[in-house]
C-alpha cells in the first residue's frame, strides 16, 4: 500500500516509476503445505499466487504486471544458479563438514534463525546438532564492507544497529597461556588485554579442542559428565547474562600467562562458546559481568586492576590501570584503559607475546537444505570433485518426482531420482538452496525480467539502481537484508551492478494486528470476553460502560487462523469498497507502528469518501472558475500539507489534510474548478477508484493517474497568514502563524497548545483575555 501511494505520487510528479510485484515461493512453508495437502508445491504455489494477485488487483495497486516474476520460475532460478556459479568461481562457496541443526521430524537442516529454544520455528519439532557435509557461503569475507557501507544508506538507525550487532565486529588480541604440567598452549581471545593482570582463572569451552590433553586424571570423570550436559544446551541458553547460574568444572590444570608470568587454574564452563574467538577465555571477574558471576559462585579471587565503579559488581568502564606488575617489560600503571589497550597490543606484537586480532560474530552462511522445493545447485561431482555446470546449460531444472518428502536419511528427496542424479560427467549435487537465495537479487530482475542473456542489462541497471524505496517488515531487519547486501556486493565485484548498496531507503511497515479483544475477570475469577460495544475509555483505563469500576483488559493479537481474528480483505472490499480499505489502512496511524484492526474505522473512512463524492452533487457545483482568496488559501494549504506528508510517508496526516479540505469545501456555496480538480487529483493517490470517477464527473476524459500533481503556490498562504503575538500577563511567550481573520476561540486554543505558553497557564485561573484579531492574544492569569 505504501509503495503504491508513493509510486502514484512520483508518477504524477513526472518521474519514471518502476513498481513491480513478484513471488518468493521456494522454501519450507510451501513444501510443508504441499506435504500436508498432498499436492505438488508448484500447484499450491500457483494457486496461492493467483489468489494474492487478484486481491492486490482489487485493491487497485498500480503494479507493472508485465514484470511479474516468481523465484520458482525456471527462467528466474536459472540466474540464481548463475550467481551461485560466480560465488563458486570466486571461492565464496565451499563445502564443509559442519555441525548443523538437524531436525529429524522435518528431515532437514535448519538455519540458526529457524531454531527457537531448541525446537524448529515451524512445527516446533526437536532439533539436534550433527555434523554434515554442507555448502557454505563466505559472507564473513564481506563483514567489513557490510559494516562500513551501512553509512551510505538511509535506513532506520535501529535496523542499522541490528545489522551491526549481527556482524559483531570486535577488536582485541590473542595471548598465550601454557599449562604447567605438560606445556600445552591455551590461546585466549580478549577485547580487554589491559586487564590481564586481573586474570584469576582461564575458561575453555566444553568443545575446546585440547581439553582431553590438559585435564587431570582426578578431574576427568567430572569434566566428561559436564561436557555431555553442555552439548544439550543452545548457545543462547549458555551465554545469557544472569539467566541461569553459571556452571563449570575445574580441569585440574594450571596455566602460566606469558605476559605476567602468573599461574592460574583452568576451568571448563559452558558460558564460553566453542565457535567464537579461540574457544578459550582469560577470566577477569573484576571487570566482566559473566566472569564476576562465575567467580562469585566458585569462590575464585576477584582482583581489581582498573580503578572505578563500585564494590560488589564488575566494573566494565574506563579508568586508570592499577596494580600493573612491575616485573613486566612494560609499565601501564596510571594509564587510562583504552590507551593502555593500544600500548599493550603494540607491545605484544613487538615482543611476539601476542597478536592483534579482529573477531566477528558473523558466521559463514549455511547454504544448503535437504529439501525438494528449492533451487538445485549447478554442481556435478566428477570423481568427488565439485564442478560447475557450464552457464549455457543452465538452468539445472528440478526434476518431477513422485515423492517430494525428505528421504529421511538426511539426504534430499532428489537423491532418489537416479535418472536425474547421474549425468555423463558425474553425479549431481542433490541438496537445494535455502529459501533466502531467490530473494537475494529479485530487485535486479524486475528491471529486466525477460533478459535471456544476462541477469540484468547493464544500461538498465545503471538507469534504475539503487532501489529508491524498499518497504518491508521488521522481520527482515537482519537476515534477508544482510544476505541481499552480500550478494549485491559480490555482483558489484563481478561488474554486474554499479552500486555498492542495493536499497537506498528502507522503511519498516508496522504489522496490523487483529481487532482488539476485551475481557474482564468475573466473580469466580474466570476471564470472560466482553464486546467492544460494552466498553469505554476513561483516561488511560478501559472500563465497562455499565459499571465504570470494572477494569477491562484490552489486548490485540497477531492475526492468525487459530485465533479466528484474520480479516479477509475481499470481505471488507465487498462491503466498503477498496478505497475505504486503502484509506483506512493508511489512516490507522504512523506507517511504522504496530496497530490493531478496527472494522469501525473502515466504515468511517467510507463515510469520508462519500462526503468527498457529494462535493460534486447539487447545482451549486458549477465547478467552474477561480476561487476566492479564502478558497485559494485552503486549497494551497492542502496541497502543501498533502505533498509534504505524502513524501515523508506520513500518510495518516496527509489523509487528515484531505479531510479538512472536505470539511471546508462542504461549506462553500460555489466550488471552484481549480480547487476541486486539484483536490481530486491528490485524493487519487489514496483512493484511485473514487477519484477517477469524480474526475470523469467533472468532465475530464484522461486518466487522472497520469495528470500532473497540483502545484503549490506559496503566495496564497503567505499573503493570508498573520503572525499573532501571545502574551501571558503582558509578557511575550510565543508567536503563532494563523490564517487571516481566524476567530478568537481557535487562536486561543492554538496559543494554549504551545509548550512555552502552557508552562505559565497550566493550573492557573485565566481571569481575562484580550484579543486583537490578526495581531495579539494576552492571557491574564492568577493562582487558583
Ligand atoms: C578478558 C576480558 C576482560 C574480557 C574484561 C572482557 C572484559 P566480544 O568479542 O566483544 O563479544 N570471550 C572471548 N571468547 C569467548 C567465547 N568463545 N565465549 C564467550 N566469551 C568469550 O567479547 C570478547 C570478550 O568476550 C573477550 O574479552 C572474552 O572476555 C570473552 F574486563 O577477555 B574478555
mmCIF file with all atom_site columns, N, CA and C and ligand atoms in Angstrom, residues 170 189-192 195 271-273 276 279 281-282 284 287-288 290 361, ligand 1:
data_model
loop_
_atom_site.group_PDB
_atom_site.id
_atom_site.type_symbol
_atom_site.label_atom_id
_atom_site.label_alt_id
_atom_site.label_comp_id
_atom_site.label_asym_id
_atom_site.label_entity_id
_atom_site.label_seq_id
_atom_site.pdbx_PDB_ins_code
_atom_site.Cartn_x
_atom_site.Cartn_y
_atom_site.Cartn_z
_atom_site.occupancy
_atom_site.B_iso_or_equiv
_atom_site.pdbx_formal_charge
_atom_site.auth_seq_id
_atom_site.auth_comp_id
_atom_site.auth_asym_id
_atom_site.auth_atom_id
_atom_site.pdbx_PDB_model_num
ATOM   1  N N   . UNK A 1 170 ? 34.634 -6.999  16.761 1.00 0.00 ? 170 UNK A N   1
ATOM   2  C CA  . UNK A 1 170 ? 35.327 -6.516  17.954 1.00 0.00 ? 170 UNK A CA  1
ATOM   3  C C   . UNK A 1 170 ? 36.833 -6.604  17.733 1.00 0.00 ? 170 UNK A C   1
ATOM   4  N N   . UNK A 1 189 ? 41.279 -15.264 23.327 1.00 0.00 ? 189 UNK A N   1
ATOM   5  C CA  . UNK A 1 189 ? 40.945 -14.021 22.630 1.00 0.00 ? 189 UNK A CA  1
ATOM   6  C C   . UNK A 1 189 ? 40.351 -13.066 23.655 1.00 0.00 ? 189 UNK A C   1
ATOM   7  N N   . UNK A 1 190 ? 40.885 -11.863 23.717 1.00 0.00 ? 190 UNK A N   1
ATOM   8  C CA  . UNK A 1 190 ? 40.359 -10.885 24.666 1.00 0.00 ? 190 UNK A CA  1
ATOM   9  C C   . UNK A 1 190 ? 40.220 -9.517  24.020 1.00 0.00 ? 190 UNK A C   1
ATOM   10 N N   . UNK A 1 191 ? 39.146 -8.826  24.360 1.00 0.00 ? 191 UNK A N   1
ATOM   11 C CA  . UNK A 1 191 ? 38.977 -7.449  23.890 1.00 0.00 ? 191 UNK A CA  1
ATOM   12 C C   . UNK A 1 191 ? 39.522 -6.471  24.929 1.00 0.00 ? 191 UNK A C   1
ATOM   13 N N   . UNK A 1 192 ? 39.941 -7.004  26.086 1.00 0.00 ? 192 UNK A N   1
ATOM   14 C CA  . UNK A 1 192 ? 40.455 -6.143  27.151 1.00 0.00 ? 192 UNK A CA  1
ATOM   15 C C   . UNK A 1 192 ? 41.821 -6.635  27.639 1.00 0.00 ? 192 UNK A C   1
ATOM   16 N N   . UNK A 1 195 ? 43.519 -5.718  30.967 1.00 0.00 ? 195 UNK A N   1
ATOM   17 C CA  . UNK A 1 195 ? 43.090 -6.229  32.278 1.00 0.00 ? 195 UNK A CA  1
ATOM   18 C C   . UNK A 1 195 ? 43.813 -7.534  32.631 1.00 0.00 ? 195 UNK A C   1
ATOM   19 N N   . UNK A 1 271 ? 29.636 -21.158 29.569 1.00 0.00 ? 271 UNK A N   1
ATOM   20 C CA  . UNK A 1 271 ? 29.358 -19.777 29.133 1.00 0.00 ? 271 UNK A CA  1
ATOM   21 C C   . UNK A 1 271 ? 30.385 -19.303 28.110 1.00 0.00 ? 271 UNK A C   1
ATOM   22 N N   . UNK A 1 272 ? 31.421 -20.100 27.928 1.00 0.00 ? 272 UNK A N   1
ATOM   23 C CA  . UNK A 1 272 ? 32.347 -19.834 26.841 1.00 0.00 ? 272 UNK A CA  1
ATOM   24 C C   . UNK A 1 272 ? 31.961 -20.742 25.671 1.00 0.00 ? 272 UNK A C   1
ATOM   25 N N   . UNK A 1 273 ? 31.869 -20.136 24.486 1.00 0.00 ? 273 UNK A N   1
ATOM   26 C CA  . UNK A 1 273 ? 31.391 -20.869 23.317 1.00 0.00 ? 273 UNK A CA  1
ATOM   27 C C   . UNK A 1 273 ? 32.559 -21.393 22.492 1.00 0.00 ? 273 UNK A C   1
ATOM   28 N N   . UNK A 1 276 ? 33.461 -19.367 18.963 1.00 0.00 ? 276 UNK A N   1
ATOM   29 C CA  . UNK A 1 276 ? 33.800 -17.947 18.898 1.00 0.00 ? 276 UNK A CA  1
ATOM   30 C C   . UNK A 1 276 ? 35.216 -17.713 19.398 1.00 0.00 ? 276 UNK A C   1
ATOM   31 N N   . UNK A 1 279 ? 37.763 -20.044 21.573 1.00 0.00 ? 279 UNK A N   1
ATOM   32 C CA  . UNK A 1 279 ? 37.083 -21.011 22.433 1.00 0.00 ? 279 UNK A CA  1
ATOM   33 C C   . UNK A 1 279 ? 37.670 -21.060 23.831 1.00 0.00 ? 279 UNK A C   1
ATOM   34 N N   . UNK A 1 281 ? 39.042 -18.394 27.170 1.00 0.00 ? 281 UNK A N   1
ATOM   35 C CA  . UNK A 1 281 ? 38.908 -17.040 27.684 1.00 0.00 ? 281 UNK A CA  1
ATOM   36 C C   . UNK A 1 281 ? 39.780 -16.853 28.918 1.00 0.00 ? 281 UNK A C   1
ATOM   37 N N   . UNK A 1 282 ? 40.420 -15.666 29.006 1.00 0.00 ? 282 UNK A N   1
ATOM   38 C CA  . UNK A 1 282 ? 41.070 -15.323 30.273 1.00 0.00 ? 282 UNK A CA  1
ATOM   39 C C   . UNK A 1 282 ? 40.009 -14.587 31.080 1.00 0.00 ? 282 UNK A C   1
ATOM   40 N N   . UNK A 1 284 ? 38.413 -12.282 33.846 1.00 0.00 ? 284 UNK A N   1
ATOM   41 C CA  . UNK A 1 284 ? 38.761 -11.126 34.677 1.00 0.00 ? 284 UNK A CA  1
ATOM   42 C C   . UNK A 1 284 ? 37.507 -10.719 35.443 1.00 0.00 ? 284 UNK A C   1
ATOM   43 N N   . UNK A 1 287 ? 36.148 -7.140  36.093 1.00 0.00 ? 287 UNK A N   1
ATOM   44 C CA  . UNK A 1 287 ? 35.781 -6.224  35.014 1.00 0.00 ? 287 UNK A CA  1
ATOM   45 C C   . UNK A 1 287 ? 34.915 -6.852  33.933 1.00 0.00 ? 287 UNK A C   1
ATOM   46 N N   . UNK A 1 288 ? 34.401 -8.011  34.198 1.00 0.00 ? 288 UNK A N   1
ATOM   47 C CA  . UNK A 1 288 ? 33.494 -8.650  33.247 1.00 0.00 ? 288 UNK A CA  1
ATOM   48 C C   . UNK A 1 288 ? 32.361 -9.306  34.033 1.00 0.00 ? 288 UNK A C   1
ATOM   49 N N   . UNK A 1 290 ? 30.057 -11.597 33.424 1.00 0.00 ? 290 UNK A N   1
ATOM   50 C CA  . UNK A 1 290 ? 29.876 -13.054 33.458 1.00 0.00 ? 290 UNK A CA  1
ATOM   51 C C   . UNK A 1 290 ? 30.960 -13.738 34.277 1.00 0.00 ? 290 UNK A C   1
ATOM   52 N N   . UNK A 1 361 ? 31.113 -11.785 15.090 1.00 0.00 ? 361 UNK A N   1
ATOM   53 C CA  . UNK A 1 361 ? 30.082 -12.753 15.494 1.00 0.00 ? 361 UNK A CA  1
ATOM   54 C C   . UNK A 1 361 ? 29.538 -13.453 14.250 1.00 0.00 ? 361 UNK A C   1
HETATM 55 C C1  . LIG B 2 .   ? 39.121 -10.712 29.130 1.00 0.00 ? 1   LIG B C1  1
HETATM 56 C C2  . LIG B 2 .   ? 38.137 -9.684  29.456 1.00 0.00 ? 1   LIG B C2  1
HETATM 57 C C3  . LIG B 2 .   ? 38.167 -8.767  30.470 1.00 0.00 ? 1   LIG B C3  1
HETATM 58 C C4  . LIG B 2 .   ? 37.080 -9.681  28.544 1.00 0.00 ? 1   LIG B C4  1
HETATM 59 C C5  . LIG B 2 .   ? 37.109 -7.861  30.590 1.00 0.00 ? 1   LIG B C5  1
HETATM 60 C C6  . LIG B 2 .   ? 36.018 -8.833  28.627 1.00 0.00 ? 1   LIG B C6  1
HETATM 61 C C7  . LIG B 2 .   ? 36.046 -7.918  29.655 1.00 0.00 ? 1   LIG B C7  1
HETATM 62 P P1  . LIG B 2 .   ? 33.192 -9.612  22.083 1.00 0.00 ? 1   LIG B P1  1
HETATM 63 O O1  . LIG B 2 .   ? 34.136 -10.029 21.012 1.00 0.00 ? 1   LIG B O1  1
HETATM 64 O O2  . LIG B 2 .   ? 33.021 -8.118  22.166 1.00 0.00 ? 1   LIG B O2  1
HETATM 65 O O3  . LIG B 2 .   ? 31.926 -10.339 22.108 1.00 0.00 ? 1   LIG B O3  1
HETATM 66 N N1  . LIG B 2 .   ? 35.180 -14.153 25.075 1.00 0.00 ? 1   LIG B N1  1
HETATM 67 C C8  . LIG B 2 .   ? 36.146 -14.426 24.173 1.00 0.00 ? 1   LIG B C8  1
HETATM 68 N N2  . LIG B 2 .   ? 35.876 -15.586 23.540 1.00 0.00 ? 1   LIG B N2  1
HETATM 69 C C9  . LIG B 2 .   ? 34.708 -16.029 24.040 1.00 0.00 ? 1   LIG B C9  1
HETATM 70 C C10 . LIG B 2 .   ? 33.926 -17.194 23.806 1.00 0.00 ? 1   LIG B C10 1
HETATM 71 N N3  . LIG B 2 .   ? 34.290 -18.107 22.903 1.00 0.00 ? 1   LIG B N3  1
HETATM 72 N N4  . LIG B 2 .   ? 32.778 -17.344 24.509 1.00 0.00 ? 1   LIG B N4  1
HETATM 73 C C11 . LIG B 2 .   ? 32.410 -16.426 25.433 1.00 0.00 ? 1   LIG B C11 1
HETATM 74 N N5  . LIG B 2 .   ? 33.122 -15.338 25.702 1.00 0.00 ? 1   LIG B N5  1
HETATM 75 C C12 . LIG B 2 .   ? 34.268 -15.133 25.024 1.00 0.00 ? 1   LIG B C12 1
HETATM 76 O O4  . LIG B 2 .   ? 33.848 -10.020 23.504 1.00 0.00 ? 1   LIG B O4  1
HETATM 77 C C13 . LIG B 2 .   ? 35.052 -10.654 23.616 1.00 0.00 ? 1   LIG B C13 1
HETATM 78 C C14 . LIG B 2 .   ? 35.236 -10.930 25.076 1.00 0.00 ? 1   LIG B C14 1
HETATM 79 O O5  . LIG B 2 .   ? 34.357 -11.995 25.438 1.00 0.00 ? 1   LIG B O5  1
HETATM 80 C C15 . LIG B 2 .   ? 36.641 -11.349 25.383 1.00 0.00 ? 1   LIG B C15 1
HETATM 81 O O6  . LIG B 2 .   ? 37.324 -10.372 26.139 1.00 0.00 ? 1   LIG B O6  1
HETATM 82 C C16 . LIG B 2 .   ? 36.449 -12.508 26.344 1.00 0.00 ? 1   LIG B C16 1
HETATM 83 O O7  . LIG B 2 .   ? 36.472 -11.905 27.623 1.00 0.00 ? 1   LIG B O7  1
HETATM 84 C C17 . LIG B 2 .   ? 35.103 -13.031 26.021 1.00 0.00 ? 1   LIG B C17 1
HETATM 85 F F1  . LIG B 2 .   ? 37.128 -6.962  31.571 1.00 0.00 ? 1   LIG B F1  1
HETATM 86 O O8  . LIG B 2 .   ? 38.723 -11.224 27.857 1.00 0.00 ? 1   LIG B O8  1
HETATM 87 B B1  . LIG B 2 .   ? 37.340 -10.780 27.525 1.00 0.00 ? 1   LIG B B1  1
#
